[in-house]
Every structure is written in C-alpha cells, then in structure tokens.
XYZ file of C-alpha atoms in Angstrom:
354
model
C 74.515 -56.047 -62.528
C 71.874 -58.956 -60.945
C 69.362 -58.133 -60.482
C 68.743 -60.426 -57.122
C 65.436 -64.239 -58.229
C 62.472 -62.216 -56.481
C 63.373 -58.957 -54.457
C 60.321 -57.210 -56.111
C 61.462 -52.809 -55.591
C 58.596 -50.780 -53.970
C 57.763 -46.947 -53.630
C 56.666 -45.131 -50.121
C 53.322 -44.609 -50.834
C 53.848 -40.959 -51.105
C 55.135 -40.868 -53.393
C 53.174 -41.894 -56.727
C 54.613 -41.054 -60.073
C 52.799 -38.994 -62.472
C 52.024 -41.859 -65.193
C 49.996 -43.360 -62.212
C 47.582 -40.245 -61.731
C 45.004 -40.417 -64.427
C 44.984 -37.535 -67.287
C 41.838 -36.362 -66.633
C 42.768 -35.882 -62.685
C 45.849 -33.424 -63.041
C 44.026 -29.625 -64.073
C 42.226 -30.287 -61.031
C 45.284 -30.864 -58.402
C 46.567 -27.641 -59.736
C 43.669 -26.571 -58.751
C 43.144 -26.806 -55.285
C 46.250 -25.395 -54.755
C 45.161 -22.372 -56.472
C 41.899 -22.814 -54.247
C 42.576 -19.953 -51.821
C 43.123 -17.048 -54.251
C 40.436 -18.563 -56.819
C 38.483 -17.450 -53.922
C 39.519 -14.535 -53.361
C 36.530 -11.591 -52.929
C 37.704 -9.076 -55.624
C 37.585 -5.782 -54.213
C 37.588 -2.223 -55.245
C 39.550 0.715 -54.064
C 39.799 4.496 -54.618
C 42.592 5.885 -54.375
C 46.352 5.027 -53.451
C 45.907 5.406 -49.873
C 42.956 3.662 -49.376
C 43.875 1.091 -51.574
C 47.086 0.877 -49.339
C 45.327 -0.119 -45.931
C 43.138 -2.343 -48.008
C 46.245 -4.000 -49.371
C 47.711 -4.158 -45.700
C 44.605 -6.022 -44.595
C 44.331 -8.182 -47.371
C 47.366 -9.774 -47.455
C 47.518 -13.693 -48.582
C 44.359 -13.411 -49.715
C 44.270 -11.216 -52.606
C 45.268 -8.515 -54.019
C 42.761 -5.246 -53.834
C 42.633 -3.194 -57.264
C 43.068 0.083 -57.936
C 41.018 3.785 -59.739
C 43.206 6.530 -59.214
C 46.711 4.378 -60.417
C 49.849 6.519 -61.269
C 50.018 10.466 -61.711
C 46.288 11.080 -61.289
C 44.129 12.969 -58.673
C 40.772 12.092 -57.678
C 40.571 15.773 -57.830
C 40.605 15.691 -61.127
C 40.325 12.181 -62.431
C 37.733 10.928 -65.101
C 36.970 6.584 -65.084
C 38.070 4.586 -68.052
C 35.713 1.908 -69.146
C 38.203 -0.299 -67.397
C 37.594 0.897 -64.473
C 34.034 0.452 -65.215
C 34.641 -3.401 -65.447
C 36.499 -3.337 -62.085
C 33.415 -2.169 -60.525
C 31.037 -4.294 -61.654
C 32.692 -7.417 -61.397
C 33.551 -5.923 -57.744
C 32.394 -7.389 -54.848
C 33.424 -4.204 -52.340
C 33.794 -1.423 -52.659
C 36.297 1.331 -51.078
C 36.206 4.632 -51.333
C 36.168 8.021 -49.286
C 33.335 8.942 -50.755
C 31.116 11.820 -52.392
C 32.778 14.784 -50.908
C 36.405 13.215 -52.283
C 35.527 10.978 -55.282
C 32.475 12.651 -56.725
C 33.430 11.408 -60.268
C 32.270 8.036 -59.013
C 28.759 8.634 -57.349
C 27.274 8.028 -59.754
C 28.940 5.630 -61.933
C 28.944 3.181 -58.253
C 24.640 3.334 -58.939
C 25.036 2.253 -62.238
C 27.926 -0.796 -61.977
C 27.832 -1.125 -58.183
C 25.221 -1.883 -57.217
C 25.289 -5.909 -56.901
C 28.632 -4.695 -54.737
C 29.549 -4.627 -50.918
C 30.062 -0.632 -50.677
C 32.055 1.180 -47.993
C 32.331 5.089 -47.856
C 35.044 5.227 -45.379
C 34.261 9.294 -44.450
C 31.396 7.628 -42.659
C 34.092 4.953 -39.825
C 33.185 5.568 -36.729
C 35.981 7.165 -34.942
C 36.419 9.381 -37.277
C 37.866 12.548 -36.272
C 36.630 15.162 -38.721
C 37.854 19.011 -40.053
C 35.327 21.557 -41.376
C 36.299 22.439 -44.634
C 37.816 25.568 -44.159
C 37.851 28.653 -46.803
C 39.852 31.204 -47.802
C 43.725 31.184 -48.635
C 45.485 32.479 -46.294
C 44.175 30.916 -42.501
C 46.863 30.031 -39.412
C 45.758 26.818 -39.276
C 46.827 27.198 -34.818
C 46.214 29.167 -31.734
C 49.271 31.085 -32.457
C 49.993 31.802 -28.231
C 48.277 27.198 -28.486
C 50.750 24.816 -26.464
C 52.087 22.378 -28.478
C 51.673 18.556 -28.368
C 52.976 15.936 -28.371
C 51.132 12.806 -30.320
C 51.535 10.478 -28.081
C 51.069 13.354 -24.916
C 47.756 13.661 -21.918
C 48.156 17.558 -23.495
C 47.597 16.056 -27.340
C 44.452 13.518 -26.418
C 42.414 15.671 -24.831
C 43.486 18.866 -27.596
C 42.555 15.716 -30.560
C 39.784 15.137 -28.153
C 38.552 19.201 -28.745
C 39.171 19.238 -31.677
C 36.594 15.605 -31.783
C 34.003 17.852 -30.358
C 33.932 21.408 -32.416
C 34.163 18.666 -36.002
C 30.417 16.625 -34.320
C 29.474 19.847 -33.248
C 30.168 21.708 -36.732
C 28.466 18.472 -37.952
C 25.190 18.991 -36.282
C 25.048 22.189 -36.721
C 25.459 21.356 -40.577
C 23.934 20.209 -43.628
C 26.579 18.117 -45.276
C 26.244 18.457 -48.666
C 28.010 16.027 -51.120
C 30.360 19.131 -51.816
C 33.175 19.249 -50.011
C 33.920 22.716 -51.020
C 30.038 23.984 -49.748
C 29.661 25.720 -46.003
C 29.806 23.494 -42.797
C 31.374 20.451 -44.904
C 33.784 18.232 -43.447
C 37.766 18.012 -44.970
C 37.719 14.954 -47.390
C 41.798 14.206 -46.238
C 41.065 11.872 -43.346
C 43.738 9.899 -44.480
C 46.864 12.805 -43.458
C 46.420 11.409 -39.468
C 47.267 7.653 -38.480
C 44.563 7.320 -36.335
C 42.122 8.463 -38.450
C 43.882 5.686 -40.280
C 43.048 3.679 -37.744
C 39.152 3.613 -37.865
C 39.147 3.623 -41.354
C 41.431 0.151 -41.479
C 38.546 -1.297 -38.588
C 36.106 -0.871 -41.361
C 37.684 -2.292 -44.367
C 38.302 -5.520 -41.794
C 34.507 -5.542 -40.312
C 33.508 -5.093 -44.200
C 36.129 -6.887 -45.819
C 35.022 -10.192 -42.996
C 31.515 -9.352 -43.603
C 31.888 -10.161 -47.012
C 34.605 -12.723 -47.147
C 33.768 -14.603 -43.936
C 36.255 -17.636 -44.777
C 39.224 -15.478 -44.664
C 37.718 -14.103 -41.130
C 40.855 -14.509 -39.120
C 43.934 -13.831 -41.771
C 42.074 -10.534 -42.043
C 41.793 -9.985 -38.011
C 45.382 -10.418 -37.940
C 46.580 -8.007 -40.650
C 44.015 -5.893 -39.235
C 45.878 -6.196 -35.527
C 49.238 -5.769 -36.986
C 48.916 -3.106 -39.509
C 46.771 -1.354 -36.239
C 50.430 -1.833 -34.341
C 52.465 -0.617 -36.754
C 50.253 2.815 -37.608
C 51.207 4.036 -33.391
C 54.558 3.410 -34.539
C 54.369 5.890 -37.132
C 52.666 8.342 -35.147
C 55.092 8.224 -33.308
C 57.800 8.250 -35.490
C 55.920 11.258 -37.653
C 55.788 13.514 -34.192
C 59.621 13.052 -33.394
C 60.320 13.868 -36.902
C 58.433 17.440 -36.834
C 58.951 18.247 -33.635
C 61.680 19.910 -34.122
C 60.129 22.464 -37.199
C 56.493 22.975 -35.222
C 56.839 26.926 -34.898
C 57.711 27.299 -38.620
C 55.040 28.518 -40.485
C 55.472 27.343 -44.222
C 52.264 27.648 -46.882
C 50.951 24.941 -49.491
C 49.537 24.287 -52.985
C 45.825 23.019 -51.848
C 45.070 22.970 -47.644
C 44.609 19.289 -47.579
C 46.969 19.251 -44.657
C 44.310 20.119 -41.996
C 44.720 16.502 -40.411
C 48.462 16.559 -40.952
C 48.340 19.980 -38.770
C 45.946 18.842 -36.211
C 47.473 15.731 -34.918
C 50.741 17.417 -34.918
C 50.699 20.845 -33.586
C 52.128 22.190 -37.236
C 51.992 25.438 -38.184
C 49.702 26.096 -42.203
C 50.202 30.087 -42.857
C 47.875 29.389 -46.090
C 47.024 27.794 -48.880
C 47.444 28.708 -52.490
C 44.048 27.232 -53.499
C 41.300 26.655 -51.578
C 40.853 23.388 -54.443
C 42.710 22.050 -57.065
C 39.990 22.034 -59.864
C 39.641 25.663 -59.328
C 43.452 27.565 -60.559
C 43.608 31.018 -58.333
C 42.451 34.278 -59.939
C 45.390 36.998 -59.556
C 43.783 38.702 -56.517
C 44.342 35.681 -54.413
C 48.209 34.785 -55.776
C 48.582 38.498 -54.591
C 47.439 38.343 -50.943
C 49.238 34.029 -50.434
C 52.474 36.482 -51.692
C 52.447 38.832 -49.064
C 51.588 36.189 -46.900
C 55.083 34.882 -47.556
C 56.549 38.280 -47.887
C 54.739 38.635 -43.738
C 55.894 34.811 -43.212
C 59.524 36.100 -44.335
C 61.942 33.027 -43.819
C 59.726 29.365 -44.577
C 58.560 27.503 -47.880
C 55.967 27.006 -49.712
C 54.724 23.754 -51.144
C 53.915 21.953 -54.634
C 51.776 19.228 -55.404
C 53.391 16.426 -58.311
C 50.237 16.906 -59.777
C 49.848 20.765 -60.372
C 51.101 23.818 -61.901
C 54.725 24.475 -60.377
C 54.514 27.479 -61.606
C 52.399 28.921 -58.597
C 55.129 28.816 -56.190
C 57.112 30.530 -57.909
C 54.877 33.393 -58.652
C 54.466 33.187 -54.447
C 57.962 33.101 -53.445
C 59.411 35.550 -56.090
C 61.297 38.778 -53.911
C 60.915 37.075 -51.114
C 63.463 34.471 -49.397
C 60.718 31.470 -48.956
C 62.143 28.298 -49.843
C 60.042 25.485 -52.394
C 59.332 21.517 -51.026
C 57.075 19.359 -52.939
C 54.441 17.339 -50.696
C 52.383 14.427 -51.717
C 49.421 13.941 -50.435
C 47.683 11.456 -52.234
C 50.289 9.998 -53.605
C 50.997 10.306 -56.910
C 54.817 9.033 -57.243
C 54.167 6.373 -54.765
C 53.949 2.697 -56.442
C 50.795 1.175 -54.966
C 50.646 -1.752 -52.897
C 50.400 -1.956 -48.205
C 53.227 0.037 -47.600
C 52.550 3.162 -49.342
C 51.068 5.332 -46.446
C 54.086 4.732 -44.323
C 56.671 5.645 -47.559
C 53.475 8.740 -47.429
C 53.374 9.790 -43.982
C 57.037 9.630 -43.688
C 57.747 11.750 -46.968
C 54.815 14.375 -46.021
C 56.683 14.475 -42.834
C 60.294 14.280 -44.112
C 60.462 16.706 -46.503
C 58.336 19.559 -43.887
C 61.134 18.468 -41.918
C 64.141 19.543 -44.262
C 62.812 21.955 -45.992
C 61.057 24.552 -42.524
C 64.179 23.446 -40.967
C 66.683 26.193 -43.050
C 64.289 28.485 -43.409
C-alpha cells in the first residue's frame, strides 16, 4: 500500500511514546504512582484486636505493623529484635497499656521516644471495670434482670457499672500491675462500645500524626463505628438464648463481654494465665462445676487444655474454646468482628446443649 503523499499521521497528545520520555524521568513517574504508600506513617500496634481497629481506620493509607502475632499472648510475650526495630522506626505506636503488655513498657521508653505513643486504656469514654480476685465468682447478681444491649434498661445498667468503675478508679491507686487490688481489667476490647471509644482515640492520634490523610482516617472511622453498632446488636441476639446459663472460663478475661450482654461467668480456672493454678484452686473450680450441673468450661487456644479435662472430670459439663486475644485468627481489619462473633457463637453453641 502506498502512503498518500504529504500525509502526516499525528498521535493524540495524551499518548506519549516511551521513546519520547527521557530515561531519567521514568523513575520519577513510577515513584509518583507510589507516593501515597510511601508517605504513609509507620504505625506499630501491640496485639491483634488493637491492630484490627487501627488497620480498619488506615485502609487506603497504609497497613500497621503488629508485635504480638500468631498464637502468642501478651501475657507471656517476649520482645523480638524485629519488634525492637519496628518500635524504633515507628511514627505512631498503639498499645492497651502497661497493665496488659507489661513487656512493652521499658522498650517503649528506650526505643519509641520519637514516636507518638497512644495507650488506649486512657481513651476517653471507656467503661473500666475493677479487676476481680478469686477463682469462683458470680459475674452478676442472680436476681438481676436481663438486659438487651440496645434497650434503655441495658444502657441504664451500663451507666451504673460505669459509675461503679469510675468510683473504683477514684478510690484506688492504679499501679502498672493489673492484678493489684483496685486495678482495672485490661481486656477492654471485649465490649464493642469500648472498641468504639478506642477507635475514636486511634483516629484522633492518626489525624494529629498524619494530617494529610485526615479525611480518609475520619471516613474510615465513621464506617467502623457503624459496623461496631451493628455488631453489638448482632452479638446481643446471638447470646440471648443462653444468658441465664452460668459457665467457667480458663482465665478471667471476659468481664466486659459479661457486663455488656448480661451473661453469667461463674468462675475462672486461673486469674492470670501467667500463673498455673494450684491444686486447691482447681479443686475449688471442680466443686463449682459440680454444683452448676450441666454447664460449659471454656479453654483458650494458647494455654494448657489438660486443666479443663481435670476440672470437668466426673461431671456433666462440656468443654469449649474461647479465643479472647484472637490467637487463631489472621490479623487484619476484619479480625475484630470475627473475634467477637466467634466468642458469642462458641458460648451459644456450647451452652445451648447444656
């Protein structure tokens, strides 16, 4: 085919052949496409439930790093060299506080001095419950009415418990050991309303540290708050059929879940998973299980399951598993929701046949 004489083929201005781009400009163009990710602040989180809330708020900006990963527990964790490097590089660090992650207290002082450190146990609006002592206990007054998490009665009960917790905090000096008399229970995330308060504090901290992405953080926080509201109602409906059935847990981690949904934990095998219970304590819980009759005794995936077998031996009780620290779950923005649904469903499934 002959080309028409004098015909000039013009390329649209928006299409630029690679040959026309100076070699030195190509890396700059590629870098421009990744500027957003490169500009994301280095954010480090302590445990999976907190990481999940932070990850949800940071979606579209970056991904936070996690210290206590896999099946590890903050109660027994030892800092790794890679964790130390992460803390040193961090611009923002989120943890619950020294009452839960005691292993982090000194490293944060030594390595995180250049970071904005947010202890979420200080978040405004948290309901804090005093630490319980003793293995056999009743979480609620047996004669107290049941509460729906969305009802005015439940809200009134929550306000009452919050006032009690505030009074306890005013009357006692809270040391760094969450097992000291008067200290508050640090498993704060096991109430979605507390998760909302922590998410608000996370958002405030991220916006202050990275104002360029403030609108994204705030939009994600609003979406997360809406999801937490729906989750709260869902869990209340899930556990409603078994709220009057007492049960035993491995360690006393569920007080906030009890408080929120009116369920009845009758005792724990150990107050703290760092401490192996003695024969007298195991015998006390065994007697309690026998008194309760058909019930459930819940293990946790990180800790010795044989204790559960000893406690239920010779009784009509069944065993189940609860995972308050998400040891078996993959980290990510949806983990918190999977964690809370899993606890509710495990309780329902085990107790419905008890």
